[in-house]
């Protein structure tokens, strides 16, 4: 059973470009969470999604950031018109059931560098 | 708002000694407290967790304690080994499935 997959592992973008980060949850998991980690910082919650639904996006910036988890395919975190401050590691995690204390399994992360 | 404080930010211990990392949380409704280990270039990996109906849990060299009254929880690593060197994050689950993380402790095991 493969773990949480994220790609690309490293992404370099110039200011003003778009960044698309992909996350495939573990098999059988229908809940996905995105976190952002700045250097020497902890993980900051961004958004929680179930298939075709955004459950909680309270941690996501109101502009330029969006996330989706379609019925088929991976979850996508999209950052439009990237700025240098968007440089960070972005992790996704998945879990099988909500409303319980199930563990969140993390992927290896995508390291975004904005030049 | 919800907050998790973690101390120390950096910890160096001699190989074989014990390491203790402490966290406090602000939301009294928190009911689940996982600890994650993150090695360089990798995603966080769960190493142990504790639920609010338990005061202590142990797994080999790792133990966690929880004091709900004081809203404190701690990670204890005994007989530390070089492979324990990593960044450790405490976290607290609040409403629904939202987890708040501490800022991390960089643990160095000295030879």
PDB file of C-alpha atoms in Angstrom:
ATOM      1  CA  UNK A   1       0.000   0.000   0.000  1.00  0.00           C
ATOM      2  CA  UNK A   2       1.762   3.121  -1.225  1.00  0.00           C
ATOM      3  CA  UNK A   3       1.889   6.078   1.108  1.00  0.00           C
ATOM      4  CA  UNK A   4       0.809   9.629   0.367  1.00  0.00           C
ATOM      5  CA  UNK A   5       2.348  10.751  -2.907  1.00  0.00           C
ATOM      6  CA  UNK A   6       3.207  14.327  -3.748  1.00  0.00           C
ATOM      7  CA  UNK A   7       4.638  15.751  -6.925  1.00  0.00           C
ATOM      8  CA  UNK A   8       6.665  17.454  -7.931  1.00  0.00           C
ATOM      9  CA  UNK A   9       9.113  17.137  -5.049  1.00  0.00           C
ATOM     10  CA  UNK A  10      10.805  20.369  -6.043  1.00  0.00           C
ATOM     11  CA  UNK A  11       9.282  23.229  -8.020  1.00  0.00           C
ATOM     12  CA  UNK A  12      10.943  26.436  -9.117  1.00  0.00           C
ATOM     13  CA  UNK A  13       8.846  29.321 -10.364  1.00  0.00           C
ATOM     14  CA  UNK A  14       9.504  32.956 -11.244  1.00  0.00           C
ATOM     15  CA  UNK A  15       7.456  35.682  -9.648  1.00  0.00           C
ATOM     16  CA  UNK A  16       4.067  35.988 -11.320  1.00  0.00           C
ATOM     17  CA  UNK A  17       3.920  32.378 -12.538  1.00  0.00           C
ATOM     18  CA  UNK A  18       1.506  29.728 -11.350  1.00  0.00           C
ATOM     19  CA  UNK A  19       2.411  26.770  -9.165  1.00  0.00           C
ATOM     20  CA  UNK A  20       0.416  23.533  -9.121  1.00  0.00           C
ATOM     21  CA  UNK A  21       1.106  21.013  -6.399  1.00  0.00           C
ATOM     22  CA  UNK A  22      -0.404  17.545  -6.521  1.00  0.00           C
ATOM     23  CA  UNK A  23      -1.244  15.118  -3.756  1.00  0.00           C
ATOM     24  CA  UNK A  24      -2.484  11.549  -4.081  1.00  0.00           C
ATOM     25  CA  UNK A  25      -3.790  10.266  -0.750  1.00  0.00           C
ATOM     26  CA  UNK A  26      -3.244   6.770   0.545  1.00  0.00           C
ATOM     27  CA  UNK A  27      -5.482   4.132  -0.931  1.00  0.00           C
ATOM     28  CA  UNK A  28      -8.840   4.168   0.804  1.00  0.00           C
ATOM     29  CA  UNK A  29      -8.364   7.646   2.255  1.00  0.00           C
ATOM     30  CA  UNK A  30     -10.907  10.275   1.283  1.00  0.00           C
ATOM     31  CA  UNK A  31      -9.720  13.184   3.428  1.00  0.00           C
ATOM     32  CA  UNK A  32      -6.839  15.450   2.436  1.00  0.00           C
ATOM     33  CA  UNK A  33      -5.149  18.254   4.348  1.00  0.00           C
ATOM     34  CA  UNK A  34      -2.616  20.775   3.073  1.00  0.00           C
ATOM     35  CA  UNK A  35       0.017  22.389   5.297  1.00  0.00           C
ATOM     36  CA  UNK A  36       2.717  24.958   4.656  1.00  0.00           C
ATOM     37  CA  UNK A  37       6.081  24.876   6.400  1.00  0.00           C
ATOM     38  CA  UNK A  38       8.423  27.818   6.374  1.00  0.00           C
ATOM     39  CA  UNK A  39      12.122  27.278   7.234  1.00  0.00           C
ATOM     40  CA  UNK A  40      12.643  26.650  10.952  1.00  0.00           C
ATOM     41  CA  UNK A  41       8.858  26.766  11.507  1.00  0.00           C
ATOM     42  CA  UNK A  42       6.152  24.267  12.289  1.00  0.00           C
ATOM     43  CA  UNK A  43       3.418  23.228   9.924  1.00  0.00           C
ATOM     44  CA  UNK A  44       0.595  25.678   9.350  1.00  0.00           C
ATOM     45  CA  UNK A  45      -2.796  24.276   8.414  1.00  0.00           C
ATOM     46  CA  UNK A  46      -4.104  25.592   5.132  1.00  0.00           C
ATOM     47  CA  UNK A  47      -7.120  23.588   3.983  1.00  0.00           C
ATOM     48  CA  UNK A  48      -9.050  20.370   4.600  1.00  0.00           C
ATOM     49  CA  UNK A  49     -10.871  18.695   1.738  1.00  0.00           C
ATOM     50  CA  UNK A  50     -12.994  15.661   1.105  1.00  0.00           C
ATOM     51  CA  UNK A  51     -13.840  14.422  -2.351  1.00  0.00           C
ATOM     52  CA  UNK A  52     -15.388  17.348  -4.265  1.00  0.00           C
ATOM     53  CA  UNK A  53     -15.805  19.390  -1.062  1.00  0.00           C
ATOM     54  CA  UNK A  54     -13.789  21.987   0.807  1.00  0.00           C
ATOM     55  CA  UNK A  55     -14.478  21.390   4.486  1.00  0.00           C
ATOM     56  CA  UNK A  56     -12.248  23.993   6.119  1.00  0.00           C
ATOM     57  CA  UNK A  57     -10.128  26.572   4.306  1.00  0.00           C
ATOM     58  CA  UNK A  58      -9.563  28.856   7.270  1.00  0.00           C
ATOM     59  CA  UNK A  59      -5.781  28.642   6.937  1.00  0.00           C
ATOM     60  CA  UNK A  60      -5.596  29.484   3.278  1.00  0.00           C
ATOM     61  CA  UNK A  61      -4.824  33.029   2.077  1.00  0.00           C
ATOM     62  CA  UNK A  62      -7.904  34.616   0.544  1.00  0.00           C
ATOM     63  CA  UNK A  63      -6.171  35.578  -2.676  1.00  0.00           C
ATOM     64  CA  UNK A  64      -4.108  33.606  -5.182  1.00  0.00           C
ATOM     65  CA  UNK A  65      -4.483  30.259  -3.375  1.00  0.00           C
ATOM     66  CA  UNK A  66      -7.041  27.609  -4.201  1.00  0.00           C
ATOM     67  CA  UNK A  67      -7.418  23.890  -3.599  1.00  0.00           C
ATOM     68  CA  UNK A  68      -9.524  21.124  -5.013  1.00  0.00           C
ATOM     69  CA  UNK A  69      -9.999  17.395  -4.573  1.00  0.00           C
ATOM     70  CA  UNK A  70     -11.966  16.120  -7.557  1.00  0.00           C
ATOM     71  CA  UNK A  71     -13.932  12.908  -7.712  1.00  0.00           C
ATOM     72  CA  UNK A  72     -11.180  11.395  -9.828  1.00  0.00           C
ATOM     73  CA  UNK A  73      -7.497  12.228  -9.584  1.00  0.00           C
ATOM     74  CA  UNK A  74      -5.242  13.887  -7.069  1.00  0.00           C
ATOM     75  CA  UNK A  75      -5.849  16.883  -4.873  1.00  0.00           C
ATOM     76  CA  UNK A  76      -4.390  20.072  -6.324  1.00  0.00           C
ATOM     77  CA  UNK A  77      -3.096  23.104  -4.461  1.00  0.00           C
ATOM     78  CA  UNK A  78      -2.832  26.001  -6.886  1.00  0.00           C
ATOM     79  CA  UNK A  79      -0.957  29.222  -6.273  1.00  0.00           C
ATOM     80  CA  UNK A  80      -1.437  31.952  -8.838  1.00  0.00           C
ATOM     81  CA  UNK A  81       0.962  34.841  -9.450  1.00  0.00           C
ATOM     82  CA  UNK A  82       3.523  33.483  -7.002  1.00  0.00           C
ATOM     83  CA  UNK A  83       5.611  35.855  -4.905  1.00  0.00           C
ATOM     84  CA  UNK A  84       8.894  35.232  -3.062  1.00  0.00           C
ATOM     85  CA  UNK A  85       7.011  34.843   0.213  1.00  0.00           C
ATOM     86  CA  UNK A  86       5.300  31.738  -1.169  1.00  0.00           C
ATOM     87  CA  UNK A  87       8.621  29.871  -1.059  1.00  0.00           C
ATOM     88  CA  UNK A  88       8.111  27.061   1.428  1.00  0.00           C
ATOM     89  CA  UNK A  89       7.606  23.345   1.752  1.00  0.00           C
ATOM     90  CA  UNK A  90       4.015  22.278   1.174  1.00  0.00           C
ATOM     91  CA  UNK A  91       2.894  19.027   2.719  1.00  0.00           C
ATOM     92  CA  UNK A  92      -0.287  17.136   2.266  1.00  0.00           C
ATOM     93  CA  UNK A  93      -1.660  14.531   4.625  1.00  0.00           C
ATOM     94  CA  UNK A  94      -4.534  12.089   4.308  1.00  0.00           C
ATOM     95  CA  UNK A  95      -6.757  10.210   6.707  1.00  0.00           C
ATOM     96  CA  UNK A  96      -9.492   7.630   6.220  1.00  0.00           C
ATOM     97  CA  UNK A  97     -12.262   8.873   8.528  1.00  0.00           C
ATOM     98  CA  UNK A  98     -13.349  12.198   9.915  1.00  0.00           C
ATOM     99  CA  UNK A  99     -14.939  12.864  13.290  1.00  0.00           C
ATOM    100  CA  UNK A 100     -12.480  10.558  15.013  1.00  0.00           C
ATOM    101  CA  UNK A 101      -8.892  10.713  16.129  1.00  0.00           C
ATOM    102  CA  UNK A 102      -7.433   8.909  13.150  1.00  0.00           C
ATOM    103  CA  UNK A 103      -3.843   9.618  12.310  1.00  0.00           C
ATOM    104  CA  UNK A 104      -2.978  11.902   9.443  1.00  0.00           C
ATOM    105  CA  UNK A 105      -0.344  10.371   7.155  1.00  0.00           C
ATOM    106  CA  UNK A 106       2.002  12.878   5.560  1.00  0.00           C
ATOM    107  CA  UNK A 107       3.533  12.905   2.119  1.00  0.00           C
ATOM    108  CA  UNK A 108       7.176  13.844   1.417  1.00  0.00           C
ATOM    109  CA  UNK A 109       6.298  17.426   0.535  1.00  0.00           C
ATOM    110  CA  UNK A 110       6.817  19.783  -2.402  1.00  0.00           C
ATOM    111  CA  UNK A 111       9.508  22.388  -1.953  1.00  0.00           C
ATOM    112  CA  UNK A 112       8.520  25.513  -3.832  1.00  0.00           C
ATOM    113  CA  UNK A 113      11.162  28.101  -4.638  1.00  0.00           C
ATOM    114  CA  UNK A 114      10.108  31.412  -6.130  1.00  0.00           C
ATOM    115  CA  UNK A 115      12.883  33.318  -7.871  1.00  0.00           C
TER     116      UNK A 115
ATOM    117  CA  UNK B   1      -7.130  31.622  19.012  1.00  0.00           C
ATOM    118  CA  UNK B   2      -5.897  28.052  19.223  1.00  0.00           C
ATOM    119  CA  UNK B   3      -2.202  27.772  19.966  1.00  0.00           C
ATOM    120  CA  UNK B   4       0.427  25.131  20.756  1.00  0.00           C
ATOM    121  CA  UNK B   5       3.657  26.253  22.403  1.00  0.00           C
ATOM    122  CA  UNK B   6       6.697  23.975  22.256  1.00  0.00           C
ATOM    123  CA  UNK B   7       9.981  24.137  24.190  1.00  0.00           C
ATOM    124  CA  UNK B   8      12.876  24.048  23.766  1.00  0.00           C
ATOM    125  CA  UNK B   9      13.449  25.025  20.151  1.00  0.00           C
ATOM    126  CA  UNK B  10      16.819  23.270  20.170  1.00  0.00           C
ATOM    127  CA  UNK B  11      18.026  20.459  22.403  1.00  0.00           C
ATOM    128  CA  UNK B  12      21.406  18.727  22.519  1.00  0.00           C
ATOM    129  CA  UNK B  13      21.902  15.606  24.610  1.00  0.00           C
ATOM    130  CA  UNK B  14      24.693  13.067  24.940  1.00  0.00           C
ATOM    131  CA  UNK B  15      24.057   9.734  23.337  1.00  0.00           C
ATOM    132  CA  UNK B  16      22.478   7.466  25.899  1.00  0.00           C
ATOM    133  CA  UNK B  17      20.958  10.289  27.944  1.00  0.00           C
ATOM    134  CA  UNK B  18      17.265  11.216  27.983  1.00  0.00           C
ATOM    135  CA  UNK B  19      15.576  14.010  26.069  1.00  0.00           C
ATOM    136  CA  UNK B  20      12.387  15.792  27.138  1.00  0.00           C
ATOM    137  CA  UNK B  21      10.288  18.118  24.992  1.00  0.00           C
ATOM    138  CA  UNK B  22       7.372  20.013  26.480  1.00  0.00           C
ATOM    139  CA  UNK B  23       4.242  21.502  24.943  1.00  0.00           C
ATOM    140  CA  UNK B  24       1.240  23.454  26.116  1.00  0.00           C
ATOM    141  CA  UNK B  25      -2.053  23.982  24.343  1.00  0.00           C
ATOM    142  CA  UNK B  26      -4.779  26.549  24.667  1.00  0.00           C
ATOM    143  CA  UNK B  27      -7.994  24.819  23.584  1.00  0.00           C
ATOM    144  CA  UNK B  28      -9.447  22.826  26.479  1.00  0.00           C
ATOM    145  CA  UNK B  29     -11.572  20.882  23.987  1.00  0.00           C
ATOM    146  CA  UNK B  30      -8.466  19.288  22.437  1.00  0.00           C
ATOM    147  CA  UNK B  31      -8.694  15.511  22.688  1.00  0.00           C
ATOM    148  CA  UNK B  32      -5.827  14.083  20.653  1.00  0.00           C
ATOM    149  CA  UNK B  33      -2.123  14.858  20.864  1.00  0.00           C
ATOM    150  CA  UNK B  34       0.217  13.365  18.251  1.00  0.00           C
ATOM    151  CA  UNK B  35       3.979  13.716  18.110  1.00  0.00           C
ATOM    152  CA  UNK B  36       5.768  13.774  14.767  1.00  0.00           C
ATOM    153  CA  UNK B  37       9.408  13.262  13.840  1.00  0.00           C
ATOM    154  CA  UNK B  38      10.711  14.991  10.739  1.00  0.00           C
ATOM    155  CA  UNK B  39      14.044  14.079   9.209  1.00  0.00           C
ATOM    156  CA  UNK B  40      15.798  16.341   6.737  1.00  0.00           C
ATOM    157  CA  UNK B  41      14.030  16.499   3.411  1.00  0.00           C
ATOM    158  CA  UNK B  42      11.163  14.278   4.500  1.00  0.00           C
ATOM    159  CA  UNK B  43       7.590  14.632   5.619  1.00  0.00           C
ATOM    160  CA  UNK B  44       6.593  14.314   9.287  1.00  0.00           C
ATOM    161  CA  UNK B  45       6.127  10.795  10.587  1.00  0.00           C
ATOM    162  CA  UNK B  46       3.912   9.984  13.545  1.00  0.00           C
ATOM    163  CA  UNK B  47       5.943   8.408  16.332  1.00  0.00           C
ATOM    164  CA  UNK B  48       3.432   8.307  19.190  1.00  0.00           C
ATOM    165  CA  UNK B  49       0.118   9.839  20.155  1.00  0.00           C
ATOM    166  CA  UNK B  50      -2.047  10.157  23.245  1.00  0.00           C
ATOM    167  CA  UNK B  51      -5.745  10.693  23.726  1.00  0.00           C
ATOM    168  CA  UNK B  52      -7.342  12.859  26.364  1.00  0.00           C
ATOM    169  CA  UNK B  53      -8.651   9.937  28.413  1.00  0.00           C
ATOM    170  CA  UNK B  54      -5.120   8.669  29.071  1.00  0.00           C
ATOM    171  CA  UNK B  55      -2.403  10.263  31.210  1.00  0.00           C
ATOM    172  CA  UNK B  56       0.622   8.388  29.938  1.00  0.00           C
ATOM    173  CA  UNK B  57       1.613   6.134  27.064  1.00  0.00           C
ATOM    174  CA  UNK B  58       4.869   4.323  26.377  1.00  0.00           C
ATOM    175  CA  UNK B  59       6.327   2.659  23.298  1.00  0.00           C
ATOM    176  CA  UNK B  60       9.815   1.233  23.827  1.00  0.00           C
ATOM    177  CA  UNK B  61      12.139   4.217  24.370  1.00  0.00           C
ATOM    178  CA  UNK B  62       9.461   6.824  23.774  1.00  0.00           C
ATOM    179  CA  UNK B  63       6.838   7.961  26.266  1.00  0.00           C
ATOM    180  CA  UNK B  64       4.289  10.754  26.337  1.00  0.00           C
ATOM    181  CA  UNK B  65       2.519  12.261  29.320  1.00  0.00           C
ATOM    182  CA  UNK B  66      -0.584  14.437  29.361  1.00  0.00           C
ATOM    183  CA  UNK B  67      -1.844  16.748  32.084  1.00  0.00           C
ATOM    184  CA  UNK B  68      -5.286  17.922  30.954  1.00  0.00           C
ATOM    185  CA  UNK B  69      -5.788  20.213  33.925  1.00  0.00           C
ATOM    186  CA  UNK B  70      -2.631  22.148  33.183  1.00  0.00           C
ATOM    187  CA  UNK B  71      -2.944  21.657  29.418  1.00  0.00           C
ATOM    188  CA  UNK B  72       0.604  20.298  29.237  1.00  0.00           C
ATOM    189  CA  UNK B  73       1.971  17.302  27.388  1.00  0.00           C
ATOM    190  CA  UNK B  74       5.515  16.034  27.057  1.00  0.00           C
ATOM    191  CA  UNK B  75       7.643  13.665  24.992  1.00  0.00           C
ATOM    192  CA  UNK B  76      10.345  11.634  26.700  1.00  0.00           C
ATOM    193  CA  UNK B  77      13.029   9.754  24.762  1.00  0.00           C
ATOM    194  CA  UNK B  78      15.277   7.517  26.853  1.00  0.00           C
ATOM    195  CA  UNK B  79      18.625   5.968  25.925  1.00  0.00           C
ATOM    196  CA  UNK B  80      18.961   8.320  22.981  1.00  0.00           C
ATOM    197  CA  UNK B  81      20.698   7.118  19.825  1.00  0.00           C
ATOM    198  CA  UNK B  82      22.214   8.992  16.856  1.00  0.00           C
ATOM    199  CA  UNK B  83      19.197   8.158  14.699  1.00  0.00           C
ATOM    200  CA  UNK B  84      16.992  10.086  17.125  1.00  0.00           C
ATOM    201  CA  UNK B  85      18.482  13.329  15.747  1.00  0.00           C
ATOM    202  CA  UNK B  86      15.657  15.097  13.937  1.00  0.00           C
ATOM    203  CA  UNK B  87      13.040  17.804  14.389  1.00  0.00           C
ATOM    204  CA  UNK B  88      10.150  16.822  16.637  1.00  0.00           C
ATOM    205  CA  UNK B  89       6.719  18.448  16.508  1.00  0.00           C
ATOM    206  CA  UNK B  90       3.978  18.230  19.060  1.00  0.00           C
ATOM    207  CA  UNK B  91       0.423  18.863  17.951  1.00  0.00           C
ATOM    208  CA  UNK B  92      -3.070  19.129  19.338  1.00  0.00           C
ATOM    209  CA  UNK B  93      -6.274  18.270  17.559  1.00  0.00           C
ATOM    210  CA  UNK B  94      -9.078  20.775  17.989  1.00  0.00           C
ATOM    211  CA  UNK B  95     -12.473  20.818  16.344  1.00  0.00           C
ATOM    212  CA  UNK B  96     -13.243  18.399  13.567  1.00  0.00           C
ATOM    213  CA  UNK B  97      -9.977  17.254  12.050  1.00  0.00           C
ATOM    214  CA  UNK B  98      -7.907  20.401  12.432  1.00  0.00           C
ATOM    215  CA  UNK B  99      -4.497  19.823  14.007  1.00  0.00           C
ATOM    216  CA  UNK B 100      -2.376  22.683  15.353  1.00  0.00           C
ATOM    217  CA  UNK B 101       1.382  22.112  15.420  1.00  0.00           C
ATOM    218  CA  UNK B 102       4.072  23.472  17.686  1.00  0.00           C
ATOM    219  CA  UNK B 103       7.066  25.162  16.093  1.00  0.00           C
ATOM    220  CA  UNK B 104       9.300  22.146  16.560  1.00  0.00           C
ATOM    221  CA  UNK B 105      12.345  21.078  18.560  1.00  0.00           C
ATOM    222  CA  UNK B 106      15.592  20.344  16.778  1.00  0.00           C
ATOM    223  CA  UNK B 107      17.145  17.448  18.695  1.00  0.00           C
ATOM    224  CA  UNK B 108      20.872  16.801  18.349  1.00  0.00           C
ATOM    225  CA  UNK B 109      22.314  13.590  19.782  1.00  0.00           C
ATOM    226  CA  UNK B 110      25.982  14.155  20.588  1.00  0.00           C
ATOM    227  CA  UNK B 111      28.438  11.253  20.239  1.00  0.00           C
TER     228      UNK B 111
END
